[in-house]
Amino acid sequence: MATDYDAPRKTEDDSESIEALKERVPDKMSGSVDVEDSDNPSGFELPGADLSDLELDVVVLPPQEDEFTCMSCFLVKHRSQIDHEDGPGFICVECAA
């Protein structure tokens, strides 16, 4: 059976009056203030904060046989991205465009 998704759907909850719905919605002009801002969580730190007590564990891999470093953007890319070889090294397809 085909379903018409554009047809309006009526449920038992739709029978509430407009006045009842208005009572449930908080008044925009009321004096209550939302203390917790969802856009600014409490764990958010501003740029320039002191992070000297943090230790970062990063594993640095040596260059692989199928990789090269572009001499224009200095990104490590796969050899299939080589466009041409310039004097000191290779240039990637994106930088050559």
PDB file of C-alpha atoms in Angstrom:
ATOM      1  CA  MET A   1       0.000   0.000   0.000  1.00  0.00           C
ATOM      2  CA  ALA A   2       1.356   3.424  -0.967  1.00  0.00           C
ATOM      3  CA  THR A   3       1.788   6.034   1.758  1.00  0.00           C
ATOM      4  CA  ASP A   4       1.168   9.720   1.141  1.00  0.00           C
ATOM      5  CA  TYR A   5       3.873  11.412   3.198  1.00  0.00           C
ATOM      6  CA  ASP A   6       2.585  14.879   2.294  1.00  0.00           C
ATOM      7  CA  ALA A   7      -0.820  14.315   3.853  1.00  0.00           C
ATOM      8  CA  PRO A   8      -1.334  15.994   7.259  1.00  0.00           C
ATOM      9  CA  ARG A   9      -1.152  13.609  10.187  1.00  0.00           C
ATOM     10  CA  LYS A  10      -3.676  13.822  12.973  1.00  0.00           C
ATOM     11  CA  THR A  11      -3.064  12.207  16.339  1.00  0.00           C
ATOM     12  CA  GLU A  12      -4.793  12.381  19.684  1.00  0.00           C
ATOM     13  CA  ASP A  13      -2.249  14.969  20.878  1.00  0.00           C
ATOM     14  CA  ASP A  14      -3.329  17.378  18.125  1.00  0.00           C
ATOM     15  CA  SER A  15      -6.694  17.898  19.774  1.00  0.00           C
ATOM     16  CA  GLU A  16      -5.285  20.315  22.392  1.00  0.00           C
ATOM     17  CA  SER A  17      -6.492  23.878  22.181  1.00  0.00           C
ATOM     18  CA  ILE A  18      -4.242  26.776  21.319  1.00  0.00           C
ATOM     19  CA  GLU A  19      -4.690  28.175  24.819  1.00  0.00           C
ATOM     20  CA  ALA A  20      -3.423  24.939  26.364  1.00  0.00           C
ATOM     21  CA  LEU A  21      -0.376  25.010  24.109  1.00  0.00           C
ATOM     22  CA  LYS A  22       0.362  28.636  24.978  1.00  0.00           C
ATOM     23  CA  GLU A  23       0.324  27.779  28.684  1.00  0.00           C
ATOM     24  CA  ARG A  24       2.983  25.106  28.199  1.00  0.00           C
ATOM     25  CA  VAL A  25       5.355  27.419  26.294  1.00  0.00           C
ATOM     26  CA  PRO A  26       7.483  29.626  28.585  1.00  0.00           C
ATOM     27  CA  ASP A  27       6.929  33.330  28.270  1.00  0.00           C
ATOM     28  CA  LYS A  28       9.744  35.029  26.337  1.00  0.00           C
ATOM     29  CA  MET A  29       9.430  38.198  28.399  1.00  0.00           C
ATOM     30  CA  SER A  30       9.643  36.509  31.788  1.00  0.00           C
ATOM     31  CA  GLY A  31      12.462  37.358  34.187  1.00  0.00           C
ATOM     32  CA  SER A  32      13.961  33.889  34.280  1.00  0.00           C
ATOM     33  CA  VAL A  33      17.498  33.564  32.917  1.00  0.00           C
ATOM     34  CA  ASP A  34      18.999  30.399  31.474  1.00  0.00           C
ATOM     35  CA  VAL A  35      22.159  29.934  33.531  1.00  0.00           C
ATOM     36  CA  GLU A  36      23.565  26.989  31.571  1.00  0.00           C
ATOM     37  CA  ASP A  37      24.534  28.088  28.075  1.00  0.00           C
ATOM     38  CA  SER A  38      24.642  25.114  25.736  1.00  0.00           C
ATOM     39  CA  ASP A  39      26.985  26.938  23.337  1.00  0.00           C
ATOM     40  CA  ASN A  40      29.540  27.515  26.103  1.00  0.00           C
ATOM     41  CA  PRO A  41      30.009  24.323  28.131  1.00  0.00           C
ATOM     42  CA  SER A  42      31.718  24.611  31.492  1.00  0.00           C
ATOM     43  CA  GLY A  43      34.800  22.692  30.303  1.00  0.00           C
ATOM     44  CA  PHE A  44      35.530  25.188  27.529  1.00  0.00           C
ATOM     45  CA  GLU A  45      38.901  26.908  27.756  1.00  0.00           C
ATOM     46  CA  LEU A  46      39.800  30.127  26.016  1.00  0.00           C
ATOM     47  CA  PRO A  47      42.757  30.361  23.624  1.00  0.00           C
ATOM     48  CA  GLY A  48      45.946  31.310  25.402  1.00  0.00           C
ATOM     49  CA  ALA A  49      45.098  29.279  28.505  1.00  0.00           C
ATOM     50  CA  ASP A  50      48.028  27.770  30.432  1.00  0.00           C
ATOM     51  CA  LEU A  51      48.393  24.182  29.215  1.00  0.00           C
ATOM     52  CA  SER A  52      51.937  23.665  30.493  1.00  0.00           C
ATOM     53  CA  ASP A  53      50.846  20.946  32.933  1.00  0.00           C
ATOM     54  CA  LEU A  54      49.497  18.704  30.132  1.00  0.00           C
ATOM     55  CA  GLU A  55      51.554  15.933  28.548  1.00  0.00           C
ATOM     56  CA  LEU A  56      50.856  14.849  25.001  1.00  0.00           C
ATOM     57  CA  ASP A  57      51.801  11.392  23.797  1.00  0.00           C
ATOM     58  CA  VAL A  58      52.240  11.462  20.027  1.00  0.00           C
ATOM     59  CA  VAL A  59      53.681   8.692  17.894  1.00  0.00           C
ATOM     60  CA  VAL A  60      55.613  10.074  14.932  1.00  0.00           C
ATOM     61  CA  LEU A  61      56.056   7.675  12.054  1.00  0.00           C
ATOM     62  CA  PRO A  62      59.000   8.002   9.664  1.00  0.00           C
ATOM     63  CA  PRO A  63      58.193   8.740   6.016  1.00  0.00           C
ATOM     64  CA  GLN A  64      56.802   5.679   4.265  1.00  0.00           C
ATOM     65  CA  GLU A  65      58.056   4.412   0.920  1.00  0.00           C
ATOM     66  CA  ASP A  66      54.831   5.411  -0.835  1.00  0.00           C
ATOM     67  CA  GLU A  67      54.752   8.979   0.554  1.00  0.00           C
ATOM     68  CA  PHE A  68      56.384  12.280  -0.328  1.00  0.00           C
ATOM     69  CA  THR A  69      56.424  15.775   1.145  1.00  0.00           C
ATOM     70  CA  CYS A  70      55.194  18.503  -1.180  1.00  0.00           C
ATOM     71  CA  MET A  71      57.737  21.323  -1.406  1.00  0.00           C
ATOM     72  CA  SER A  72      54.968  23.902  -1.832  1.00  0.00           C
ATOM     73  CA  CYS A  73      52.438  23.100   0.926  1.00  0.00           C
ATOM     74  CA  PHE A  74      54.738  20.816   2.995  1.00  0.00           C
ATOM     75  CA  LEU A  75      52.028  18.189   3.440  1.00  0.00           C
ATOM     76  CA  VAL A  76      52.866  14.493   3.365  1.00  0.00           C
ATOM     77  CA  LYS A  77      50.934  12.888   0.517  1.00  0.00           C
ATOM     78  CA  HIS A  78      50.731   9.584  -1.333  1.00  0.00           C
ATOM     79  CA  ARG A  79      52.987   9.194  -4.383  1.00  0.00           C
ATOM     80  CA  SER A  80      49.914   9.062  -6.610  1.00  0.00           C
ATOM     81  CA  GLN A  81      49.472  12.797  -5.854  1.00  0.00           C
ATOM     82  CA  ILE A  82      52.797  13.823  -7.469  1.00  0.00           C
ATOM     83  CA  ASP A  83      52.292  16.319 -10.287  1.00  0.00           C
ATOM     84  CA  HIS A  84      55.900  17.116 -11.125  1.00  0.00           C
ATOM     85  CA  GLU A  85      59.352  17.312  -9.611  1.00  0.00           C
ATOM     86  CA  ASP A  86      60.666  20.773  -8.937  1.00  0.00           C
ATOM     87  CA  GLY A  87      64.331  21.528  -8.136  1.00  0.00           C
ATOM     88  CA  PRO A  88      64.418  20.585  -4.423  1.00  0.00           C
ATOM     89  CA  GLY A  89      61.600  18.024  -4.483  1.00  0.00           C
ATOM     90  CA  PHE A  90      58.126  17.023  -5.580  1.00  0.00           C
ATOM     91  CA  ILE A  91      55.035  19.226  -6.049  1.00  0.00           C
ATOM     92  CA  CYS A  92      51.543  17.785  -5.407  1.00  0.00           C
ATOM     93  CA  VAL A  93      48.620  17.941  -7.837  1.00  0.00           C
ATOM     94  CA  GLU A  94      46.722  20.511  -5.725  1.00  0.00           C
ATOM     95  CA  CYS A  95      49.632  22.961  -5.572  1.00  0.00           C
ATOM     96  CA  ALA A  96      50.352  22.596  -9.295  1.00  0.00           C
ATOM     97  CA  ALA A  97      46.781  23.546 -10.214  1.00  0.00           C
TER      98      ALA A  97
END
